[in-house]
Coordinates of C-alpha atoms in Angstrom, one line a residue:
Chain A
M8 CA 6.5 19.7 -21.6
L9 CA 3.1 18.5 -20.5
E10 CA 0.5 18.4 -23.2
V11 CA -3.1 17.4 -22.7
S12 CA -5.5 17.2 -25.7
N13 CA -9.1 16.4 -26.0
L14 CA -9.4 14.7 -22.7
E15 CA -12.8 13.2 -21.7
C16 CA -13.9 11.7 -18.4
V17 CA -17.0 9.6 -18.0
R18 CA -18.2 8.4 -14.5
G19 CA -21.0 5.9 -14.7
E20 CA -23.6 7.4 -17.0
R21 CA -22.4 10.9 -16.6
R22 CA -19.9 12.7 -18.7
L23 CA -18.0 15.0 -16.4
F24 CA -16.0 16.8 -19.0
A25 CA -14.9 16.5 -22.6
G26 CA -12.5 18.2 -24.9
V27 CA -10.2 19.4 -22.2
G28 CA -6.8 20.4 -23.4
F29 CA -3.9 22.5 -22.2
R30 CA -0.2 22.8 -22.5
L31 CA 2.3 23.5 -19.7
D32 CA 5.9 24.4 -20.1
A33 CA 8.8 24.6 -17.7
G34 CA 8.2 27.1 -14.9
E35 CA 4.5 27.3 -15.5
M36 CA 1.6 26.5 -13.2
L37 CA -1.9 25.5 -13.9
Y38 CA -4.8 26.4 -11.6
L39 CA -7.6 23.9 -12.1
Q40 CA -10.9 25.4 -11.1
G41 CA -14.5 24.2 -11.2
A42 CA -17.5 23.5 -9.0
N43 CA -17.6 20.5 -6.6
G44 CA -18.1 17.4 -8.6
S45 CA -16.9 18.9 -11.9
G46 CA -14.1 16.4 -12.3
K47 CA -11.0 18.2 -11.0
T48 CA -9.8 15.3 -8.9
S49 CA -10.6 12.9 -11.8
L50 CA -8.5 15.0 -14.2
L51 CA -5.6 15.1 -11.7
R52 CA -5.8 11.3 -11.3
M53 CA -5.6 10.9 -15.1
L54 CA -2.6 13.2 -15.2
C55 CA -0.9 10.9 -12.6
S56 CA -1.8 7.9 -14.8
L57 CA -3.8 6.5 -11.8
S58 CA -6.9 6.2 -13.9
P59 CA -7.0 5.8 -17.7
A60 CA -8.4 8.5 -20.0
Q61 CA -11.5 7.4 -21.8
E62 CA -10.7 9.7 -24.7
G63 CA -7.8 12.0 -25.5
E64 CA -4.1 11.9 -24.8
I65 CA -1.6 13.1 -22.2
R66 CA 1.9 13.7 -23.4
W67 CA 5.0 14.3 -21.3
R68 CA 8.1 15.6 -23.2
G69 CA 6.3 14.6 -26.4
E70 CA 5.6 11.1 -25.5
S71 CA 2.4 9.5 -24.2
I72 CA 2.5 8.9 -20.4
G73 CA 1.1 5.4 -20.8
K74 CA 4.2 4.5 -22.9
L75 CA 6.6 6.3 -20.6
G76 CA 5.3 4.4 -17.5
E77 CA 8.0 4.3 -14.8
D78 CA 10.1 7.1 -16.5
Y79 CA 7.1 9.4 -16.2
R80 CA 6.4 8.4 -12.6
R81 CA 10.1 9.2 -11.8
E82 CA 9.4 12.8 -12.6
L83 CA 6.0 13.0 -11.0
C84 CA 5.1 14.1 -7.5
H85 CA 1.4 13.7 -6.5
L86 CA -0.3 14.8 -3.4
G87 CA -4.0 13.7 -3.3
H88 CA -7.0 14.3 -1.1
H89 CA -5.6 11.9 1.5
N90 CA -2.4 12.9 3.2
A91 CA -0.7 9.5 2.6
I92 CA 0.8 9.5 6.0
K93 CA 0.8 6.7 8.5
E94 CA -1.0 7.5 11.7
E95 CA 1.2 5.1 13.7
L96 CA 4.5 6.7 12.5
T97 CA 6.0 10.0 13.6
P98 CA 6.3 12.9 11.1
L99 CA 10.0 12.2 10.9
E100 CA 9.5 8.5 10.1
N101 CA 6.7 9.3 7.6
L102 CA 8.9 11.7 5.7
R103 CA 11.9 9.4 5.6
T104 CA 9.8 6.4 4.7
S105 CA 8.1 8.1 1.8
A106 CA 11.5 9.3 0.6
R107 CA 12.9 5.8 0.8
L108 CA 10.0 4.4 -1.1
A109 CA 10.4 7.0 -3.8
D110 CA 14.0 5.9 -4.1
E111 CA 15.5 9.1 -2.8
A112 CA 18.0 9.6 0.0
L113 CA 16.8 11.9 2.8
D114 CA 19.0 12.1 5.9
E115 CA 17.7 12.9 9.3
G116 CA 18.9 16.5 9.4
T117 CA 17.3 17.4 6.1
A118 CA 14.1 15.8 7.1
L119 CA 14.0 17.6 10.5
D120 CA 14.8 20.9 8.6
A121 CA 11.8 20.3 6.3
L122 CA 9.5 19.7 9.2
E123 CA 10.7 22.8 10.9
Q124 CA 10.0 24.8 7.8
L125 CA 6.4 23.6 7.9
G126 CA 6.2 24.7 11.6
L127 CA 6.3 21.2 13.0
A128 CA 9.4 21.7 15.2
G129 CA 8.9 19.8 18.5
R130 CA 6.3 17.5 16.9
E131 CA 8.7 15.3 14.9
D132 CA 8.7 12.4 17.4
L133 CA 4.9 12.4 18.1
P134 CA 2.9 9.7 16.4
C135 CA 0.8 11.4 13.7
R136 CA -2.5 10.2 15.1
Y137 CA -2.0 12.8 17.9
L138 CA -1.7 15.6 15.4
S139 CA -4.5 17.9 14.3
Q140 CA -5.9 17.8 10.8
G141 CA -3.9 20.8 9.8
Q142 CA -0.7 19.4 11.3
K143 CA -1.2 16.2 9.4
R144 CA -1.6 18.1 6.2
R145 CA 1.7 19.9 7.0
V146 CA 3.4 16.6 7.4
A147 CA 2.2 15.6 4.0
L148 CA 3.3 18.8 2.5
A149 CA 6.7 18.7 4.2
R150 CA 7.6 16.2 1.4
L151 CA 7.6 19.2 -1.0
V152 CA 10.5 20.9 0.7
N153 CA 13.1 18.6 -0.7
E154 CA 11.1 17.5 -3.7
R155 CA 13.0 17.9 -7.0
R156 CA 10.9 16.0 -9.4
A157 CA 9.7 18.1 -12.3
L158 CA 5.9 17.8 -12.2
W159 CA 3.9 18.5 -9.1
V160 CA 0.3 17.5 -9.1
L161 CA -1.4 18.8 -6.0
D162 CA -5.1 18.2 -5.1
E163 CA -6.3 21.0 -2.8
P164 CA -2.9 21.5 -1.1
Y165 CA -4.2 24.3 1.1
V166 CA -7.1 22.5 2.7
A167 CA -7.0 22.6 6.5
L168 CA -4.0 24.9 6.6
D169 CA -3.8 28.2 8.5
S170 CA -2.8 31.3 6.6
S171 CA 0.9 31.2 7.6
A172 CA 1.2 27.6 6.4
I173 CA -0.6 28.5 3.2
E174 CA 1.9 31.2 2.6
R175 CA 4.8 28.8 3.2
V176 CA 3.4 26.2 0.8
A177 CA 2.8 28.9 -1.9
G178 CA 6.5 29.8 -1.4
L179 CA 7.5 26.2 -1.9
I180 CA 5.5 26.0 -5.1
G181 CA 7.0 29.4 -6.2
A182 CA 10.5 28.1 -5.7
H183 CA 9.7 25.0 -7.6
L184 CA 8.5 27.0 -10.6
Q185 CA 11.6 29.1 -10.4
R186 CA 13.7 26.0 -10.7
G187 CA 11.9 25.3 -13.9
G188 CA 9.4 22.9 -12.5
L189 CA 5.8 22.5 -13.4
A190 CA 2.8 22.4 -11.1
V191 CA -0.9 21.6 -11.5
L192 CA -3.1 22.3 -8.6
T193 CA -6.7 22.6 -7.7
T194 CA -7.8 25.0 -5.0
H195 CA -10.8 27.0 -3.9
Q196 CA -8.6 29.6 -2.3
A197 CA -7.0 32.1 -4.5
V198 CA -3.4 32.2 -3.3
A199 CA -0.8 34.3 -5.1
V200 CA 2.3 32.3 -6.0
A201 CA 5.3 34.5 -6.3
A202 CA 6.9 33.2 -9.5
G203 CA 6.2 31.7 -12.8
K204 CA 3.5 32.0 -15.4
V205 CA 0.1 31.0 -14.2
R206 CA -2.5 29.5 -16.4
E207 CA -6.1 28.8 -15.5
L208 CA -8.5 26.1 -16.6
V209 CA -12.1 26.1 -15.6
L210 CA -13.9 22.8 -15.8
A211 CA -17.5 23.5 -16.7
P212 CA -20.3 20.9 -17.0
D213 CA -20.5 19.1 -20.3
G214 CA -21.9 21.2 -23.1
Q215 CA -21.0 24.5 -21.5
A216 CA -17.2 24.4 -21.9
Chain B
M11 CA 15.2 -3.3 -6.5
L12 CA 16.2 -5.2 -3.4
K13 CA 16.4 -1.9 -1.6
L14 CA 12.8 -1.2 -2.4
V15 CA 11.7 -4.6 -1.1
R16 CA 13.7 -4.1 2.0
A17 CA 12.3 -0.6 2.5
I18 CA 8.7 -1.9 2.3
I19 CA 9.4 -4.8 4.6
S20 CA 11.0 -2.6 7.3
R21 CA 8.1 -0.1 6.9
D22 CA 5.4 -2.8 7.3
L23 CA 7.2 -4.4 10.2
R24 CA 7.5 -1.1 12.0
L25 CA 3.8 -0.5 11.5
A26 CA 3.0 -4.0 12.7
M27 CA 5.1 -3.4 15.9
R28 CA 3.1 -0.2 16.6
R29 CA -0.1 -2.2 16.3
R30 CA 0.9 -5.4 18.1
A31 CA -2.7 -6.2 19.1
D32 CA -3.5 -7.4 15.5
I33 CA -0.6 -9.9 15.5
V34 CA -1.4 -11.1 19.0
S35 CA -5.1 -11.6 18.4
A36 CA -4.5 -13.7 15.3
L37 CA -2.0 -15.9 17.3
F38 CA -4.5 -16.3 20.2
F39 CA -7.2 -17.3 17.7
F40 CA -4.8 -20.0 16.4
I41 CA -4.1 -21.2 20.0
I42 CA -7.7 -21.3 21.0
V43 CA -9.1 -23.0 17.9
V44 CA -6.4 -25.7 18.1
S45 CA -6.9 -26.1 21.9
L46 CA -10.7 -26.6 21.5
F47 CA -10.3 -29.8 19.6
P48 CA -8.7 -32.0 22.3
L49 CA -11.4 -30.7 24.7
G50 CA -14.2 -31.4 22.3
V51 CA -13.1 -34.7 20.9
G52 CA -12.0 -36.2 24.2
P53 CA -8.7 -37.7 25.5
E54 CA -8.1 -40.5 23.0
P55 CA -4.5 -40.3 22.0
E56 CA -5.0 -42.4 18.9
L57 CA -7.8 -40.2 17.5
L58 CA -6.0 -37.0 18.4
R59 CA -2.8 -38.1 16.7
K60 CA -4.9 -38.7 13.5
L61 CA -6.7 -35.4 13.8
A62 CA -3.7 -33.2 14.6
P63 CA -2.2 -32.4 11.2
G64 CA -5.5 -31.4 9.7
V65 CA -6.6 -29.4 12.7
L66 CA -3.4 -27.5 13.1
W67 CA -3.2 -26.7 9.4
V68 CA -6.8 -25.6 9.1
A69 CA -6.4 -23.4 12.1
A70 CA -3.3 -21.9 10.5
L71 CA -5.2 -21.1 7.3
L72 CA -8.0 -19.4 9.3
A73 CA -5.6 -17.4 11.4
T74 CA -3.8 -16.2 8.3
M75 CA -7.2 -15.2 6.8
L76 CA -7.8 -13.0 9.8
S77 CA -5.1 -10.5 8.9
L78 CA -5.5 -10.6 5.1
P79 CA -8.3 -8.0 4.7
R80 CA -6.0 -5.4 6.3
L81 CA -3.0 -6.2 4.0
F82 CA -3.9 -3.4 1.6
A83 CA -7.0 -1.8 3.2
D84 CA -5.1 0.5 5.6
D85 CA -2.8 1.7 2.9
H86 CA -5.8 2.2 0.6
R87 CA -7.7 4.3 3.2
D88 CA -4.9 6.7 4.1
G89 CA -3.7 7.2 0.5
T90 CA -0.3 5.6 0.9
L91 CA -1.3 2.9 -1.6
E92 CA -1.7 5.6 -4.3
Q93 CA 1.8 6.8 -3.5
L94 CA 3.2 3.3 -3.7
A95 CA 1.5 2.8 -7.1
L96 CA 3.1 6.0 -8.3
A97 CA 6.6 4.9 -7.1
P98 CA 9.0 4.7 -10.1
Q99 CA 9.4 0.9 -9.6
P100 CA 7.2 -2.0 -10.5
L101 CA 4.2 -2.3 -8.2
G102 CA 4.8 -6.0 -8.1
L103 CA 8.0 -5.6 -6.2
I104 CA 6.2 -3.5 -3.6
V105 CA 3.6 -6.2 -3.3
L106 CA 6.4 -8.8 -2.9
G107 CA 7.7 -6.8 0.0
K108 CA 4.3 -6.6 1.6
V109 CA 3.7 -10.3 1.2
L110 CA 7.1 -11.1 2.9
A111 CA 6.3 -8.7 5.7
H112 CA 2.9 -10.2 6.1
W113 CA 4.5 -13.7 6.4
L114 CA 7.0 -12.4 9.0
V115 CA 4.2 -11.2 11.3
S116 CA 1.6 -13.9 10.6
G117 CA 3.0 -17.1 9.2
L118 CA 6.3 -17.2 11.0
P119 CA 4.8 -16.9 14.5
L120 CA 2.3 -19.6 13.7
A121 CA 5.0 -22.0 12.6
L122 CA 7.0 -21.3 15.8
L123 CA 4.0 -21.8 18.0
A124 CA 2.7 -24.9 16.3
P125 CA 5.0 -27.5 18.0
V126 CA 3.9 -26.3 21.4
L127 CA 0.3 -26.8 20.5
G128 CA 1.1 -30.1 18.8
L129 CA 2.0 -31.5 22.2
Q130 CA -1.7 -31.4 23.1
F131 CA -2.3 -34.0 20.3
D132 CA 0.4 -36.3 21.6
L133 CA 2.5 -36.0 18.4
S134 CA 5.9 -37.5 18.4
T135 CA 9.1 -35.4 18.2
D136 CA 9.5 -36.3 14.6
A137 CA 6.0 -35.3 13.7
L138 CA 6.3 -32.0 15.6
W139 CA 9.5 -31.3 13.8
V140 CA 7.9 -31.9 10.4
L141 CA 4.8 -29.9 11.4
T142 CA 7.0 -26.9 12.1
C143 CA 8.9 -27.4 8.8
S144 CA 5.7 -27.8 6.8
L145 CA 4.3 -24.6 8.3
L146 CA 7.6 -22.7 7.7
I147 CA 7.6 -23.8 4.1
G148 CA 3.9 -23.5 3.4
T149 CA 2.8 -20.3 5.1
P150 CA 4.6 -18.0 2.7
A151 CA 2.3 -19.4 -0.1
L152 CA -0.7 -18.5 2.1
S153 CA 0.5 -14.9 2.3
G154 CA 1.2 -14.8 -1.5
I155 CA -2.1 -16.3 -2.6
G156 CA -4.0 -14.3 0.0
A157 CA -2.6 -11.1 -1.4
I158 CA -4.4 -11.7 -4.7
G159 CA -7.7 -12.1 -2.9
A160 CA -7.0 -9.1 -0.7
A161 CA -6.3 -6.9 -3.7
L162 CA -9.4 -8.2 -5.6
T163 CA -11.7 -7.4 -2.7
L164 CA -10.1 -4.1 -1.9
G165 CA -12.8 -1.4 -1.4
V166 CA -15.6 -3.9 -1.6
R167 CA -18.1 -3.6 1.2
G168 CA -18.3 -6.8 3.3
G169 CA -15.1 -7.8 1.5
G170 CA -14.0 -10.0 4.4
V171 CA -16.4 -12.8 3.7
L172 CA -15.9 -12.6 0.0
L173 CA -12.2 -12.7 0.6
S174 CA -12.6 -16.0 2.5
L175 CA -14.7 -17.5 -0.3
L176 CA -12.2 -16.5 -2.8
V177 CA -9.0 -17.5 -1.1
L178 CA -9.8 -20.6 1.0
P179 CA -10.4 -22.8 -2.1
L180 CA -7.0 -21.7 -3.4
Y181 CA -5.4 -22.8 -0.1
I182 CA -6.5 -26.4 -0.7
P183 CA -3.3 -27.6 -2.3
V184 CA -1.2 -26.1 0.4
L185 CA -3.5 -27.7 3.1
I186 CA -3.3 -31.1 1.4
F187 CA 0.5 -31.2 1.2
G188 CA 1.1 -29.4 4.5
A189 CA -1.2 -31.7 6.5
G190 CA -0.1 -34.7 4.3
A191 CA 3.5 -34.2 5.3
V192 CA 2.7 -34.5 9.0
D193 CA 0.4 -37.4 8.4
A194 CA 3.0 -39.2 6.4
T195 CA 5.5 -38.8 9.3
V196 CA 2.9 -40.2 11.8
T197 CA 2.3 -43.2 9.6
G198 CA 6.0 -43.7 9.0
L199 CA 6.0 -43.0 5.2
G200 CA 8.4 -40.0 5.3
A201 CA 7.5 -36.4 4.6
Q202 CA 10.0 -35.5 2.0
A203 CA 7.8 -35.7 -1.1
H204 CA 5.1 -33.6 0.5
L205 CA 7.6 -31.0 1.7
S206 CA 9.1 -30.7 -1.7
L207 CA 5.7 -30.1 -3.3
L208 CA 4.9 -27.6 -0.6
G209 CA 8.2 -25.8 -1.4
A210 CA 7.2 -25.7 -5.1
L211 CA 3.8 -24.2 -4.2
T212 CA 5.5 -21.5 -2.0
L213 CA 8.0 -20.5 -4.7
A214 CA 5.2 -20.2 -7.2
G215 CA 2.9 -18.4 -4.8
V216 CA 5.4 -15.9 -3.6
F217 CA 7.0 -15.0 -6.8
F218 CA 4.1 -15.2 -9.3
A219 CA 1.3 -13.9 -7.1
P220 CA 2.6 -10.3 -6.7
W221 CA 2.0 -9.6 -10.4
P222 CA -1.7 -10.3 -10.6
T223 CA -2.0 -8.7 -7.2
A224 CA -0.4 -5.5 -8.6
A225 CA -2.8 -5.6 -11.6
A226 CA -5.8 -5.9 -9.2
L227 CA -4.5 -3.0 -7.1
R228 CA -4.2 -0.8 -10.1
I229 CA -7.9 -1.6 -11.0
A230 CA -9.0 -0.9 -7.4
L231 CA -7.2 2.5 -7.5
E232 CA -8.9 3.7 -10.7

């Protein structure tokens, strides 16, 4: 469903990677690995159509993502380095606001349930600036509980989480793959995800790939 | 589509309510700048009446400028702008929602406050009425045009000064017709022509500005 061919990324004078290609089908997951600064985040941003590819092509269901535009974004869920939550809002408000902006209905009960699954019960009415780093990450990840879009692109989802939360998030990703979803994620922690076929891609400096 | 614009407006209003200090400081800036003029120029009603339209409008422009740098910067910093850019709707609509929300918390209070401040300049009831109308009609254009500048300077260090240099010249037509409307009332010419032109500027500003703004935001996010 997701095909990437001959992708190249240039930042300033430096070529981060070139000739990157892979293919991902329903129920499969891609682990993106590489040293710091090897271009993992840049590659994810290209997959999300946030930054253009200098060279190469990304296709979704056989069509270039640039051409698909909104139709592609409708099937894409991205979680970046930043948590994309508002410090002034409570976890509950954050969750419901982001659902409304993504044009999805999320009633209060479902949202509360999602927060509870991420271990945030009792914190749902506290402004997010009072939460710890790990709790903020949990708020961001609570979006995934009711996320039914096909392609998940997650940049370091496990950062700042404790082991029980990591397990829970890995479970969410596993359930997503079992439903026939796709996931691309970067991580420095090897976490076993229960279901689906796992592919790996290692980004090596230019010339060594 | 309307649902999305409404969702953005209600989100931004809620955020603004949680950070009331920003709104209040811009309003106090407006009040103080306007109040300094009668103190500095001296109590000559004739002169003050002449100065009033220009002073009030320039102060309104500057007060609007104060809140512009944060229009997209906060969303950019915490990553929500990325999420908005990835929403399955045109980014221009989201910008439109943000522009309208910005007007509700910056332009609208200025317009409502202006007649009270206008009393310091010994303006007639008619002139005060036209002043409020001109600000109500004209300030949405300030938010719309300002959004382009805010998007272009997003992520630039020292972007605040650059933003003023970029946006203030573009505010000139709004200033001329806004202050002109009040001036025309004071001199007895009638403000209708000025207000109509101001309305045209606002319509153009609010409905065309979101698209270049969206393009600038996409470049800033790359």
